[in-house]
GROMACS .gro file of C-alpha atoms in nm:
model
  253
    1MET     CA    1   7.564   9.214   8.538
    2GLU     CA    2   7.397   8.876   8.533
    3ARG     CA    3   7.434   8.597   8.792
    4ILE     CA    4   7.459   8.249   8.651
    5GLY     CA    5   7.307   7.948   8.850
    6LYS     CA    6   7.189   7.893   9.206
    7MET     CA    7   7.475   8.055   9.408
    8GLU     CA    8   7.374   7.920   9.742
    9LEU     CA    9   7.435   7.567   9.607
   10GLN     CA   10   7.753   7.618   9.397
   11LYS     CA   11   8.114   7.592   9.499
   12ILE     CA   12   8.194   7.775   9.181
   13ALA     CA   13   7.990   8.091   9.117
   14SER     CA   14   7.980   8.284   8.773
   15TYR     CA   15   7.878   8.629   8.690
   16THR     CA   16   7.857   8.802   8.346
   17TYR     CA   17   7.941   9.140   8.289
   18ALA     CA   18   7.972   9.363   7.971
   19VAL     CA   19   8.234   9.616   7.899
   20GLU     CA   20   8.088   9.954   7.886
   21PRO     CA   21   8.211  10.253   7.681
   22ALA     CA   22   8.228  10.480   7.978
   23GLU     CA   23   8.480  10.245   8.162
   24VAL     CA   24   8.734  10.154   7.914
   25ASN     CA   25   9.096  10.288   7.909
   26ALA     CA   26   9.270  10.484   7.640
   27GLN     CA   27   9.353  10.161   7.450
   28GLY     CA   28   8.983  10.055   7.426
   29GLU     CA   29   9.014   9.777   7.684
   30LEU     CA   30   8.889   9.692   8.049
   31PRO     CA   31   9.122   9.842   8.287
   32LEU     CA   32   9.308   9.649   8.532
   33THR     CA   33   9.158   9.889   8.812
   34VAL     CA   34   8.798   9.800   8.666
   35LEU     CA   35   8.874   9.428   8.675
   36ALA     CA   36   8.999   9.451   9.019
   37GLN     CA   37   8.669   9.607   9.131
   38ARG     CA   38   8.483   9.334   8.954
   39ILE     CA   39   8.696   9.092   9.134
   40LEU     CA   40   8.593   9.234   9.475
   41GLU     CA   41   8.219   9.247   9.366
   42THR     CA   42   8.238   8.894   9.259
   43ALA     CA   43   8.378   8.780   9.587
   44THR     CA   44   8.101   8.971   9.768
   45PHE     CA   45   7.827   8.831   9.567
   46HIS     CA   46   7.946   8.483   9.626
   47ALA     CA   47   7.997   8.521   9.994
   48GLU     CA   48   7.649   8.699  10.012
   49SER     CA   49   7.493   8.395   9.852
   50TRP     CA   50   7.620   8.165  10.145
   51ALA     CA   51   7.506   8.419  10.390
   52VAL     CA   52   7.870   8.503  10.499
   53GLY     CA   53   7.903   8.839  10.318
   54TYR     CA   54   7.904   9.186  10.446
   55SER     CA   55   7.545   9.232  10.539
   56THR     CA   56   7.584   8.925  10.777
   57LEU     CA   57   7.932   8.974  10.921
   58ILE     CA   58   7.889   9.331  11.005
   59GLN     CA   59   7.621   9.242  11.250
   60ASN     CA   60   7.892   9.086  11.446
   61ASN     CA   61   8.135   9.395  11.361
   62GLN     CA   62   8.334   9.174  11.124
   63ALA     CA   63   8.411   9.207  10.752
   64TRP     CA   64   8.631   9.043  10.495
   65VAL     CA   65   8.961   9.215  10.404
   66LEU     CA   66   9.183   9.157  10.105
   67ALA     CA   67   9.526   9.085  10.200
   68ARG     CA   68   9.693   8.984   9.870
   69LEU     CA   69   9.592   8.984   9.510
   70ALA     CA   70   9.752   8.837   9.185
   71ILE     CA   71   9.611   8.882   8.849
   72GLU     CA   72   9.758   8.753   8.534
   73MET     CA   73   9.597   8.818   8.178
   74GLN     CA   74   9.654   8.697   7.823
   75ALA     CA   75   9.433   8.968   7.701
   76TYR     CA   76   9.169   9.214   7.817
   77PRO     CA   77   8.815   9.235   7.709
   78ARG     CA   78   8.740   9.515   7.477
   79ILE     CA   79   8.467   9.775   7.450
   80GLY     CA   80   8.131   9.598   7.387
   81ASP     CA   81   8.266   9.244   7.507
   82THR     CA   82   8.071   9.043   7.748
   83TYR     CA   83   8.295   8.842   8.009
   84VAL     CA   84   8.235   8.584   8.279
   85ILE     CA   85   8.390   8.594   8.603
   86SER     CA   86   8.405   8.258   8.782
   87THR     CA   87   8.511   8.237   9.160
   88TRP     CA   88   8.580   7.956   9.387
   89ILE     CA   89   8.763   7.885   9.717
   90GLU     CA   90   9.067   7.676   9.698
   91GLY     CA   91   9.144   7.651  10.071
   92TYR     CA   92   9.184   7.816  10.412
   93ASN     CA   93   9.343   7.816  10.742
   94LYS     CA   94   9.298   7.981  11.076
   95HIS     CA   95   9.391   8.337  10.949
   96PHE     CA   96   9.330   8.330  10.580
   97SER     CA   97   9.110   8.206  10.292
   98ALA     CA   98   9.243   8.167   9.930
   99ARG     CA   99   8.977   8.247   9.658
  100ASN     CA  100   9.052   8.220   9.297
  101PHE     CA  101   8.902   8.369   8.975
  102GLU     CA  102   8.870   8.306   8.598
  103PHE     CA  103   8.800   8.551   8.338
  104ALA     CA  104   8.647   8.421   8.020
  105GLY     CA  105   8.441   8.537   7.712
  106LYS     CA  106   8.100   8.414   7.649
  107ASP     CA  107   8.264   8.198   7.380
  108GLY     CA  108   8.488   8.027   7.614
  109ARG     CA  109   8.797   8.220   7.542
  110ILE     CA  110   9.007   8.252   7.853
  111TYR     CA  111   9.133   8.614   7.926
  112GLY     CA  112   9.304   8.526   8.246
  113TYR     CA  113   9.299   8.435   8.610
  114ALA     CA  114   9.351   8.574   8.961
  115ARG     CA  115   9.455   8.454   9.297
  116SER     CA  116   9.347   8.637   9.630
  117ILE     CA  117   9.394   8.604  10.005
  118TRP     CA  118   9.142   8.727  10.253
  119SER     CA  119   9.100   8.757  10.617
  120VAL     CA  120   8.810   8.863  10.845
  121ILE     CA  121   8.871   9.103  11.088
  122ASP     CA  122   8.677   9.265  11.378
  123MET     CA  123   8.596   9.622  11.264
  124GLN     CA  124   8.660   9.760  11.631
  125THR     CA  125   8.973   9.578  11.745
  126ARG     CA  126   9.125   9.538  11.400
  127THR     CA  127   9.226   9.194  11.494
  128SER     CA  128   9.179   8.890  11.261
  129ALA     CA  129   8.898   8.603  11.325
  130ASP     CA  130   8.956   8.229  11.344
  131LEU     CA  131   8.839   8.104  11.011
  132THR     CA  132   8.818   7.761  11.132
  133THR     CA  133   8.502   7.847  11.311
  134PHE     CA  134   8.336   7.936  10.961
  135GLU     CA  135   8.203   7.579  10.917
  136TYR     CA  136   8.082   7.653  10.572
  137LEU     CA  137   8.427   7.679  10.424
  138ALA     CA  138   8.524   7.327  10.457
  139GLU     CA  139   8.206   7.234  10.264
  140ARG     CA  140   8.244   7.463  10.000
  141ILE     CA  141   8.613   7.406   9.895
  142SER     CA  142   8.650   7.353   9.508
  143ASP     CA  143   8.916   7.133   9.345
  144LYS     CA  144   8.908   7.371   9.021
  145LYS     CA  145   9.262   7.452   8.939
  146CYS     CA  146   9.405   7.794   8.890
  147PRO     CA  147   9.706   7.764   8.646
  148ILE     CA  148   9.887   8.093   8.747
  149GLU     CA  149  10.155   8.124   8.987
  150ARG     CA  150  10.060   8.196   9.386
  151GLN     CA  151  10.108   8.537   9.510
  152SER     CA  152  10.465   8.635   9.627
  153LYS     CA  153  10.570   8.789   9.932
  154LEU     CA  154  10.696   9.107   9.791
  155LYS     CA  155  11.016   9.285   9.930
  156PRO     CA  156  11.052   9.639  10.029
  157ILE     CA  157  11.238   9.874   9.787
  158GLN     CA  158  11.466  10.179   9.855
  159GLY     CA  159  11.562  10.490   9.688
  160GLU     CA  160  11.391  10.822   9.651
  161PRO     CA  161  11.025  10.868   9.614
  162LEU     CA  162  10.891  10.906   9.268
  163LEU     CA  163  10.591  11.118   9.357
  164ALA     CA  164  10.375  11.208   9.666
  165TYR     CA  165  10.002  11.195   9.698
  166PRO     CA  166   9.769  11.324   9.977
  167VAL     CA  167   9.477  11.071  10.075
  168ARG     CA  168   9.164  11.277   9.967
  169TYR     CA  169   8.779  11.204   9.997
  170SER     CA  170   8.746  10.993   9.697
  171ASP     CA  171   9.012  10.731   9.820
  172ILE     CA  172   8.815  10.643  10.133
  173ASP     CA  173   8.567  10.348  10.136
  174LEU     CA  174   8.289  10.230  10.376
  175ASN     CA  175   8.539  10.126  10.636
  176ARG     CA  176   8.690  10.492  10.620
  177HIS     CA  177   9.018  10.374  10.496
  178VAL     CA  178   9.177  10.378  10.144
  179ASN     CA  179   8.979  10.166   9.913
  180SER     CA  180   9.167   9.850   9.791
  181VAL     CA  181   9.144   9.945   9.430
  182LYS     CA  182   9.274  10.297   9.477
  183TYR     CA  183   9.586  10.185   9.584
  184ILE     CA  184   9.626   9.999   9.263
  185GLU     CA  185   9.521  10.294   9.065
  186HIS     CA  186   9.799  10.517   9.228
  187MET     CA  187  10.035  10.243   9.120
  188LEU     CA  188   9.939  10.211   8.776
  189ASP     CA  189   9.941  10.596   8.745
  190SER     CA  190  10.307  10.596   8.801
  191PHE     CA  191  10.353  10.481   8.425
  192THR     CA  192  10.302  10.695   8.111
  193LEU     CA  193  10.032  10.681   7.859
  194GLN     CA  194  10.289  10.595   7.594
  195GLN     CA  195  10.395  10.285   7.815
  196TYR     CA  196  10.042  10.163   7.804
  197ASP     CA  197  10.007  10.239   7.425
  198GLU     CA  198  10.304  10.007   7.363
  199LYS     CA  199  10.260   9.720   7.627
  200TYR     CA  200   9.992   9.589   7.848
  201ILE     CA  201  10.011   9.457   8.191
  202LYS     CA  202  10.079   9.075   8.191
  203ARG     CA  203  10.079   9.022   8.568
  204PHE     CA  204  10.009   9.240   8.845
  205GLU     CA  205  10.053   9.165   9.233
  206ILE     CA  206   9.973   9.372   9.535
  207ASN     CA  207  10.031   9.298   9.913
  208TYR     CA  208   9.832   9.498  10.161
  209ILE     CA  209  10.026   9.572  10.467
  210SER     CA  210   9.855   9.838  10.666
  211GLU     CA  211   9.551  10.092  10.651
  212ALA     CA  212   9.584  10.427  10.515
  213ARG     CA  213   9.335  10.698  10.601
  214TYR     CA  214   9.204  11.025  10.515
  215GLY     CA  215   9.466  11.318  10.585
  216MET     CA  216   9.763  11.091  10.530
  217ASP     CA  217  10.023  11.136  10.252
  218PHE     CA  218  10.147  10.874  10.032
  219LYS     CA  219  10.480  10.855   9.896
  220ILE     CA  220  10.524  10.616   9.598
  221TYR     CA  221  10.859  10.441   9.508
  222ARG     CA  222  10.929  10.249   9.207
  223ASN     CA  223  11.221  10.037   9.102
  224GLU     CA  224  11.273   9.840   8.782
  225LEU     CA  225  11.390   9.485   8.874
  226ASP     CA  226  11.425   9.363   8.513
  227ALA     CA  227  11.317   9.455   8.177
  228ASP     CA  228  10.930   9.564   8.203
  229ILE     CA  229  10.918   9.435   8.562
  230PHE     CA  230  10.864   9.694   8.825
  231ALA     CA  231  10.858   9.680   9.192
  232ILE     CA  232  10.620   9.963   9.371
  233ASP     CA  233  10.589  10.059   9.742
  234ILE     CA  234  10.344  10.286   9.876
  235LYS     CA  235  10.465  10.436  10.225
  236ASN     CA  236  10.308  10.658  10.484
  237ASN     CA  237  10.436  10.976  10.648
  238GLU     CA  238  10.667  10.773  10.863
  239ASP     CA  239  10.821  10.575  10.583
  240GLU     CA  240  10.612  10.270  10.666
  241ALA     CA  241  10.500  10.053  10.382
  242VAL     CA  242  10.119  10.053  10.338
  243CYS     CA  243  10.119   9.813  10.033
  244ARG     CA  244  10.367   9.671   9.791
  245GLY     CA  245  10.302   9.602   9.417
  246LYS     CA  246  10.480   9.443   9.134
  247VAL     CA  247  10.397   9.513   8.765
  248THR     CA  248  10.490   9.310   8.460
  249PHE     CA  249  10.445   9.446   8.108
  250ILE     CA  250  10.489   9.253   7.793
  251PRO     CA  251  10.455   9.434   7.432
  252ARG     CA  252  10.152   9.451   7.248
  253ARG     CA  253  10.107   9.234   6.929
   0.00000   0.00000   0.00000
């Protein structure tokens, strides 16, 4: 991974990655789950360059938490490709900050974009901090446009669970709750290999609602809203939503 430019002075930061053979999916592409992980890393690197990343906030028992994510792709980098992720802050209010991403090839080809919503929480009380006290945000908002639709508030779905899954050790992150990318992984695992051979994910959305911890059980629900458009809920033992997702497939060319 290569960082471009002097990050501390930039409203828009860019980071270069290469698609390694060990991380591609069965179709030889960068998986959505790995792309989501790169999104989290890129946001962390940019925040750290402003001295408001994890290493700074944790001193006050605070941390950035991802609330919503929408990814929309025209294509995915393939094995051996080099790609650049650029990120910038679009705006913020008292409770949330909006951060966008662009995915491009070294030749300028656009693979896609992402929108994300973040909050800062107190790690002990689990309450959100007032972002208007983060003075650096006002100075570093970028007017760069993100051409995809904003995240939607996903509605609950009903029916019988598609599958159940116990939360295991490998699901847990530094904060001792389920890692943000693991929810995405479990949602995407509800589809078959044949579906991915025939189609790819055009747009993916996820709303994070509550925390899941070690020892809990997931129940995964899935409804087809329209042709190749699916709503997915992950619920806990009490049938309360932990997160909600929406997946849109399109046929491969």
